[in-house]
CSV table of C-alpha atoms in Angstrom, one decimal:
chain,number,residue,atom,x,y,z
A,15,MET,CA,131.7,98.3,75.0
A,16,HIS,CA,128.1,99.1,76.1
A,17,VAL,CA,126.2,98.1,78.9
A,18,GLU,CA,124.7,94.6,78.4
A,19,ALA,CA,122.5,94.3,81.5
A,20,MET,CA,119.8,92.0,80.1
A,21,HIS,CA,116.8,90.9,82.1
A,22,ILE,CA,114.0,88.7,80.8
A,23,PRO,CA,113.0,90.3,77.4
A,24,ASP,CA,109.5,90.1,75.9
A,25,GLY,CA,108.8,86.8,74.3
A,26,PHE,CA,110.7,84.4,76.5
A,27,ILE,CA,107.7,83.7,78.6
A,28,ASN,CA,104.2,83.6,77.1
A,29,ALA,CA,101.7,86.3,77.7
A,30,PRO,CA,99.4,84.5,80.3
A,31,THR,CA,102.3,83.5,82.5
A,32,SER,CA,103.8,87.0,82.2
A,33,ALA,CA,100.4,88.5,83.2
A,34,ILE,CA,100.0,86.2,86.1
A,35,ALA,CA,103.6,87.1,87.2
A,36,GLY,CA,102.6,90.7,86.9
A,37,VAL,CA,99.6,90.2,89.4
A,38,ILE,CA,101.8,88.2,91.8
A,39,ALA,CA,104.5,91.0,91.6
A,40,ALA,CA,101.9,93.6,92.3
A,41,ILE,CA,100.7,91.7,95.4
A,42,GLY,CA,104.3,91.3,96.5
A,43,ILE,CA,104.9,95.0,96.1
A,44,ALA,CA,101.7,95.8,98.1
A,45,ILE,CA,102.9,93.6,101.0
A,46,CYS,CA,106.3,95.4,100.8
A,47,LEU,CA,104.7,98.7,100.9
A,48,ARG,CA,102.8,97.8,104.2
A,49,GLY,CA,106.0,96.3,105.6
A,50,ALA,CA,108.2,99.1,104.7
A,51,ARG,CA,105.8,101.6,106.3
A,52,LYS,CA,106.1,99.8,109.6
A,53,GLN,CA,110.0,99.3,109.4
A,54,LEU,CA,111.2,102.6,108.0
A,55,ASP,CA,111.3,105.8,110.0
A,56,GLU,CA,112.6,109.3,109.2
A,57,LYS,CA,116.2,108.1,109.8
A,58,THR,CA,116.2,105.0,107.7
A,59,ALA,CA,114.1,106.2,104.8
A,60,PRO,CA,116.8,108.1,103.1
A,61,LEU,CA,119.1,105.1,103.4
A,62,ALA,CA,116.5,103.0,101.6
A,63,GLY,CA,116.6,105.5,98.9
A,64,LEU,CA,120.4,105.5,98.7
A,65,VAL,CA,120.3,101.6,98.5
A,66,ALA,CA,118.0,101.8,95.5
A,67,VAL,CA,120.2,104.3,93.7
A,68,PHE,CA,123.5,102.3,94.5
A,69,VAL,CA,121.8,99.0,93.2
A,70,PHE,CA,120.8,100.8,89.9
A,71,ALA,CA,124.5,102.1,89.5
A,72,MET,CA,126.0,98.7,90.3
A,73,GLN,CA,123.7,96.8,88.0
A,74,MET,CA,125.3,98.7,85.1
A,75,ILE,CA,128.6,97.1,85.8
A,76,ASN,CA,128.8,93.7,84.1
A,77,PHE,CA,131.6,91.7,85.4
A,78,PRO,CA,133.2,88.7,83.4
A,79,VAL,CA,132.5,85.3,85.1
A,80,ALA,CA,133.6,82.9,82.5
A,81,ALA,CA,134.7,82.9,78.8
A,82,GLY,CA,132.2,85.1,76.9
A,83,THR,CA,129.8,85.4,79.8
A,84,SER,CA,129.1,88.3,82.3
A,85,GLY,CA,127.1,88.8,85.3
A,86,HIS,CA,125.8,91.8,87.3
A,87,LEU,CA,124.8,92.5,90.8
A,88,LEU,CA,121.1,91.7,91.5
A,89,GLY,CA,121.1,93.5,94.8
A,90,GLY,CA,118.2,92.1,96.6
A,91,ALA,CA,120.2,90.4,99.3
A,92,LEU,CA,122.3,93.5,99.8
A,93,ALA,CA,119.2,95.8,100.0
A,94,ALA,CA,117.4,93.5,102.3
A,95,ILE,CA,120.4,93.3,104.8
A,96,LEU,CA,120.9,97.1,104.8
A,97,VAL,CA,117.2,98.3,105.0
A,98,GLY,CA,115.2,95.2,105.7
A,99,PRO,CA,113.4,92.8,103.4
A,100,TYR,CA,110.3,94.9,102.6
A,101,ALA,CA,112.2,98.2,101.7
A,102,GLY,CA,114.9,96.1,100.2
A,103,ALA,CA,112.5,94.4,97.7
A,104,LEU,CA,110.9,97.6,97.0
A,105,ALA,CA,114.3,99.3,96.2
A,106,VAL,CA,115.3,96.6,93.6
A,107,SER,CA,111.7,96.8,92.2
A,108,VAL,CA,112.0,100.6,91.6
A,109,VAL,CA,115.3,99.8,89.9
A,110,ILE,CA,113.7,97.2,87.6
A,111,LEU,CA,110.8,99.6,86.6
A,112,VAL,CA,113.4,102.4,85.8
A,113,GLN,CA,115.5,100.1,83.7
A,114,GLY,CA,112.4,98.8,81.7
A,115,LEU,CA,110.7,102.1,81.2
A,116,LEU,CA,113.6,104.4,80.7
A,117,PHE,CA,116.3,102.2,79.2
A,118,ALA,CA,114.2,99.5,77.6
A,119,ASP,CA,116.2,96.9,79.6
A,120,GLY,CA,114.0,93.9,80.2
A,121,GLY,CA,110.7,93.6,78.5
A,122,LEU,CA,107.8,95.7,79.7
A,123,SER,CA,105.5,92.6,79.4
A,124,ALA,CA,108.2,90.8,81.5
A,125,ILE,CA,108.4,93.4,84.3
A,126,GLY,CA,106.5,91.3,86.7
A,127,LEU,CA,108.8,88.2,86.0
A,128,ASN,CA,111.8,90.4,86.5
A,129,ILE,CA,110.5,92.0,89.7
A,130,ILE,CA,109.7,88.5,91.2
A,131,ASN,CA,113.0,87.1,90.2
A,132,MET,CA,115.4,89.9,91.0
A,133,GLY,CA,113.5,92.0,93.6
A,134,LEU,CA,111.2,89.8,95.6
A,135,VAL,CA,113.0,86.4,95.5
A,136,THR,CA,116.6,87.7,96.1
A,137,ALA,CA,115.5,90.0,98.9
A,138,VAL,CA,113.5,87.2,100.7
A,139,VAL,CA,116.3,84.5,100.2
A,140,GLY,CA,119.0,87.0,101.1
A,141,TRP,CA,117.3,88.1,104.3
A,142,PHE,CA,116.7,84.6,105.6
A,143,VAL,CA,120.2,83.3,104.8
A,144,PHE,CA,121.7,86.4,106.4
A,145,ARG,CA,119.7,86.1,109.5
A,146,ALA,CA,120.2,82.4,109.8
A,147,VAL,CA,124.0,82.7,109.5
A,148,ILE,CA,124.1,85.6,112.0
A,149,LYS,CA,122.1,83.6,114.4
A,150,MET,CA,124.7,80.7,114.1
A,151,VAL,CA,127.9,82.7,114.2
A,152,GLY,CA,127.0,85.7,116.1
A,153,ILE,CA,127.9,89.4,115.5
A,154,SER,CA,131.4,90.6,114.6
A,155,ARG,CA,132.6,92.3,111.5
A,156,PRO,CA,133.9,89.2,109.8
A,157,ALA,CA,130.7,87.3,110.8
A,158,VAL,CA,128.5,90.1,109.3
A,159,MET,CA,130.5,90.1,106.1
A,160,GLY,CA,130.5,86.3,105.9
A,161,ALA,CA,126.8,86.2,106.4
A,162,ALA,CA,126.4,88.9,103.7
A,163,PHE,CA,128.5,87.0,101.2
A,164,ALA,CA,126.5,83.8,101.9
A,165,ALA,CA,123.2,85.8,101.4
A,166,GLY,CA,124.3,87.2,98.1
A,167,PHE,CA,125.8,84.1,96.9
A,168,VAL,CA,122.8,81.9,97.5
A,169,SER,CA,120.3,84.5,96.3
A,170,VAL,CA,121.5,84.4,92.7
A,171,PRO,CA,121.0,80.6,91.7
A,172,ILE,CA,117.7,80.7,93.6
A,173,SER,CA,116.7,83.7,91.4
A,174,ALA,CA,117.8,81.7,88.3
A,175,LEU,CA,115.6,78.8,89.6
A,176,ALA,CA,112.7,81.2,89.7
A,177,PHE,CA,113.3,81.9,86.0
A,178,VAL,CA,113.5,78.1,85.3
A,179,LEU,CA,110.1,77.8,87.0
A,180,GLU,CA,108.6,80.5,84.8
A,181,TYR,CA,110.2,78.9,81.7
A,182,ALA,CA,108.8,75.6,82.8
A,183,ILE,CA,105.2,77.0,83.1
A,184,GLY,CA,105.3,79.4,80.2
A,185,GLY,CA,108.5,79.3,78.2
A,186,THR,CA,108.0,79.8,74.4
A,187,GLY,CA,111.3,78.0,73.7
A,188,THR,CA,111.4,74.3,72.8
A,189,VAL,CA,114.7,73.6,74.9
A,190,PRO,CA,113.9,71.0,77.6
A,191,VAL,CA,113.5,72.3,81.1
A,192,GLY,CA,116.3,70.1,82.5
A,193,THR,CA,118.9,71.5,80.0
A,194,VAL,CA,117.8,75.0,81.0
A,195,THR,CA,118.0,74.3,84.7
A,196,VAL,CA,121.6,72.9,84.5
A,197,ALA,CA,122.8,75.8,82.4
A,198,MET,CA,121.0,78.5,84.4
A,199,VAL,CA,122.2,77.2,87.8
A,200,GLY,CA,125.7,76.5,86.6
A,201,VAL,CA,126.4,80.0,85.2
A,202,HIS,CA,124.5,81.8,88.2
A,203,LEU,CA,126.6,80.0,90.7
A,204,LEU,CA,129.6,81.8,89.3
A,205,ILE,CA,127.7,85.1,89.2
A,206,GLY,CA,126.6,84.4,92.7
A,207,LEU,CA,130.3,84.6,93.8
A,208,GLY,CA,130.4,88.1,92.4
A,209,GLU,CA,127.1,89.0,94.1
A,210,GLY,CA,128.4,87.6,97.4
A,211,ILE,CA,131.7,89.6,97.3
A,212,ILE,CA,130.0,92.9,96.3
A,213,THR,CA,127.4,92.2,99.1
A,214,ALA,CA,130.0,91.4,101.7
A,215,LEU,CA,132.1,94.5,100.9
A,216,THR,CA,129.3,96.9,100.8
A,217,VAL,CA,127.7,95.6,104.0
A,218,GLY,CA,131.1,95.5,105.6
A,219,ALA,CA,131.8,99.1,104.8
A,220,VAL,CA,128.4,100.3,106.3
A,221,TYR,CA,128.8,98.0,109.3
A,222,LEU,CA,132.3,99.6,109.9
A,223,THR,CA,131.0,103.1,109.7
A,224,ARG,CA,127.5,102.9,111.4
A,225,PRO,CA,126.6,99.3,112.5
A,226,ASP,CA,123.2,100.7,113.8
A,227,LEU,CA,122.2,101.4,110.2
A,228,VAL,CA,122.6,97.8,109.1
A,229,TYR,CA,119.0,96.7,109.5
A,230,GLY,CA,119.9,93.0,109.5
A,231,VAL,CA,121.8,93.4,112.8
A,232,HIS,CA,119.8,96.3,114.3
A,233,ASP,CA,118.1,94.0,117.0
A,234,ARG,CA,121.3,92.0,117.7
A,235,LEU,CA,124.1,94.6,118.3
A,236,PRO,CA,126.6,93.6,121.0
A,237,LYS,CA,125.6,94.0,124.6
A,238,PRO,CA,128.1,96.6,125.8
A,239,VAL,CA,126.4,99.1,123.5
A,240,VAL,CA,123.1,98.6,125.3
A,241,ILE,CA,124.6,98.9,128.8
A,242,THR,CA,126.2,102.3,128.1
A,243,THR,CA,122.8,103.6,127.1
A,244,SER,CA,121.4,103.6,130.6
A,245,PRO,CA,119.1,106.5,131.2
A,246,VAL,CA,121.0,107.2,134.4
A,247,VAL,CA,124.1,108.0,132.4
A,248,GLN,CA,122.0,110.1,130.0
A,249,LYS,CA,120.6,112.2,132.8
A,250,GLY,CA,124.1,112.9,134.1
A,251,VAL,CA,123.5,111.7,137.7
A,252,THR,CA,126.1,109.1,137.8
A,253,PRO,CA,128.6,109.5,140.6
B,1007,MET,CA,130.7,112.4,117.3
B,1008,LYS,CA,128.8,109.9,115.2
B,1009,ARG,CA,129.0,110.3,111.5
B,1010,SER,CA,125.7,111.7,110.3
B,1011,VAL,CA,123.4,109.6,108.1
B,1012,TRP,CA,123.5,112.3,105.6
B,1013,VAL,CA,127.3,112.2,105.3
B,1014,LEU,CA,126.9,108.5,104.5
B,1015,ILE,CA,124.1,109.3,101.9
B,1016,GLY,CA,126.4,111.8,100.3
B,1017,ILE,CA,129.2,109.4,100.0
B,1018,GLY,CA,126.9,106.7,98.7
B,1019,LEU,CA,125.5,109.1,96.1
B,1020,ALA,CA,128.9,110.1,95.0
B,1021,VAL,CA,130.0,106.6,94.6
B,1022,SER,CA,126.9,105.7,92.7
B,1023,LEU,CA,127.3,108.7,90.3
B,1024,PHE,CA,131.0,107.7,89.6
B,1025,VAL,CA,130.0,104.0,89.0
B,1026,ALA,CA,127.2,104.8,86.7
B,1027,GLY,CA,128.8,107.7,85.0
B,1028,VAL,CA,132.4,106.6,84.6
B,1029,VAL,CA,132.9,102.9,85.5
B,1030,SER,CA,130.0,101.7,83.5
B,1031,PHE,CA,131.9,102.4,80.3
B,1032,TYR,CA,134.4,99.6,81.4
B,1033,ALA,CA,131.7,97.1,82.1
B,1034,SER,CA,132.0,93.7,80.3
B,1035,SER,CA,130.0,93.7,77.1
B,1036,SER,CA,129.8,89.9,77.1
B,1037,PRO,CA,126.2,88.4,77.3
B,1038,ASP,CA,125.0,88.1,80.9
B,1039,GLY,CA,124.1,84.7,82.4
B,1040,LEU,CA,120.5,84.5,81.1
B,1041,GLU,CA,121.4,85.8,77.6
B,1042,LYS,CA,124.4,83.5,77.3
B,1043,VAL,CA,122.2,80.4,78.4
B,1044,ALA,CA,119.4,81.5,75.9
B,1045,GLU,CA,122.1,81.8,73.2
B,1046,ASP,CA,123.9,78.5,73.9
B,1047,LYS,CA,120.8,76.5,74.4
B,1048,GLY,CA,118.9,77.9,71.5
B,1049,PHE,CA,116.0,80.0,72.7
B,1050,ILE,CA,117.5,83.5,72.3
B,1051,ASP,CA,115.3,84.0,69.1
B,1052,THR,CA,112.0,83.6,71.1
B,1053,ALA,CA,112.9,87.2,72.4
B,1054,SER,CA,111.1,90.0,70.7
B,1055,ALA,CA,112.5,93.5,70.4
B,1056,PRO,CA,111.4,95.8,73.3
B,1057,ILE,CA,108.4,97.9,72.3
B,1058,ASN,CA,110.1,101.0,73.7
B,1059,GLY,CA,113.4,100.1,72.1
B,1060,ASN,CA,113.3,103.3,70.1
B,1061,LEU,CA,113.5,105.6,73.2
B,1062,PRO,CA,116.4,108.0,72.9
B,1063,THR,CA,117.7,106.4,76.1
B,1064,ALA,CA,117.3,102.8,75.1
B,1065,ASP,CA,120.1,100.4,76.0
B,1066,TYR,CA,121.8,102.8,78.4
B,1067,GLY,CA,122.9,105.4,75.8
B,1068,ILE,CA,121.8,108.9,74.8
B,1069,ALA,CA,120.7,108.9,71.1
B,1070,GLY,CA,122.9,111.3,69.0
B,1071,VAL,CA,125.8,111.3,71.4
B,1072,GLU,CA,128.7,110.1,69.2
B,1073,SER,CA,131.2,109.2,72.0
B,1074,GLU,CA,130.2,105.9,73.5
B,1075,ARG,CA,132.0,106.9,76.8
B,1076,LEU,CA,129.9,110.0,76.9
B,1077,SER,CA,126.7,108.4,75.9
B,1078,VAL,CA,126.7,105.6,78.4
B,1079,GLY,CA,128.1,107.9,81.1
B,1080,LEU,CA,125.3,110.4,80.6
B,1081,ALA,CA,122.8,107.6,80.6
B,1082,GLY,CA,124.2,106.4,83.8
B,1083,VAL,CA,124.0,109.9,85.5
B,1084,LEU,CA,120.4,110.3,84.2
B,1085,GLY,CA,119.5,107.0,85.6
B,1086,VAL,CA,121.0,107.9,88.9
B,1087,VAL,CA,119.2,111.2,89.1
B,1088,VAL,CA,115.8,109.5,88.1
B,1089,MET,CA,116.4,106.8,90.6
B,1090,ALA,CA,117.2,109.2,93.4
B,1091,VAL,CA,114.0,111.3,92.7
B,1092,LEU,CA,111.8,108.2,92.6
B,1093,ALA,CA,113.4,106.3,95.5
B,1094,PHE,CA,114.0,109.1,97.9
B,1095,GLY,CA,110.5,110.2,97.2
B,1096,LEU,CA,108.9,106.8,97.7
B,1097,PHE,CA,110.9,105.9,100.9
B,1098,TRP,CA,110.4,109.5,102.4
B,1099,PHE,CA,106.7,109.0,101.9
B,1100,LEU,CA,106.7,105.5,103.6
B,1101,GLY,CA,108.9,106.8,106.5
B,1102,ARG,CA,107.3,110.1,107.0
B,1103,GLY,CA,106.1,111.2,110.5
B,1104,LYS,CA,107.9,108.4,112.3
B,1105,LYS,CA,110.7,109.4,114.5
B,1106,PRO,CA,113.4,106.8,115.1
B,1107,SER,CA,112.8,105.0,118.5
B,1108,GLU,CA,114.5,106.6,121.4
B,1109,ALA,CA,116.3,103.4,122.2
B,1110,ALA,CA,117.8,103.3,118.8
B,1111,ASP,CA,118.9,106.8,118.9
B,1112,ALA,CA,120.4,106.5,122.4
B,1113,ALA,CA,122.2,103.4,121.3
B,1114,SER,CA,123.9,105.2,118.2
B,1115,ASP,CA,124.7,108.3,120.3
B,1116,ALA,CA,126.3,106.2,123.0
B,1117,ARG,CA,128.5,104.4,120.5
B,1118,ALA,CA,129.9,107.5,119.0
């Protein structure tokens, strides 16, 4: 009964592909550092820290998805919705670094691959799915939770496809790519359901408490809120 | 009165400590999606052992701690503490010196 969180280990993907992935991940992180510097302020920065800690904790919890198979939260979609895509991707990247360096979870040579798949891809996909759904259905607690579910759900099989692409380019195994694709997408659709549920519940909880702290809706909060912030009211010169 | 960001942070940290320190023991020990696919389809043996696999904290345990419950729980707490130091440090650095926009502040005050 020990934690089985397993990311890509050393050896699955050959050294050149892993090295290129390391460079791509580093570029991605550099872009995210710039973006997060623009989007974060003194109020939102501690939240981004909390999101990283929370994703680490949740990744320890493998939940059963089918006979003899488990899954765990990836967290990129959740982080992107709560603190924006740049800080969100950074948060998960820190998680993957700590897991690899401190707990030997995920190969050190595969750290770029794992950061791309679980940090960058899930944050970007999760962000765009969430924003697209919100745009369609508007803002309400059920809508926000539904959009968060969709974002989490979709992000996982897409992350699995990122692995398949890496396997196709530099996989050391002899199993055909088609076989790996079908198996990876199949099981990760199931894991995606868990991801969607955890994402929806967590975003829902924050939205209920402090909707202004959900970055994914920060520019789309309901109009009545904006009306009550008239400077006239603040200055106390209303009749 | 709006609930302070720091109350939310405190609650979130407490939940994270509980999840990593206590709930983690009850996590499923079945292989995860990638590992299962690699086992079933037959490329699991292309994995090599991690070069830092002999760390006293490898595989979410603390070497020498007999009780599995205690071992994984302590590893979880250690992970949360290390994560907190790194993540709060990184994001504090990225957000430093930037006041929240007055509009955003006003919006949250008015809603409270």
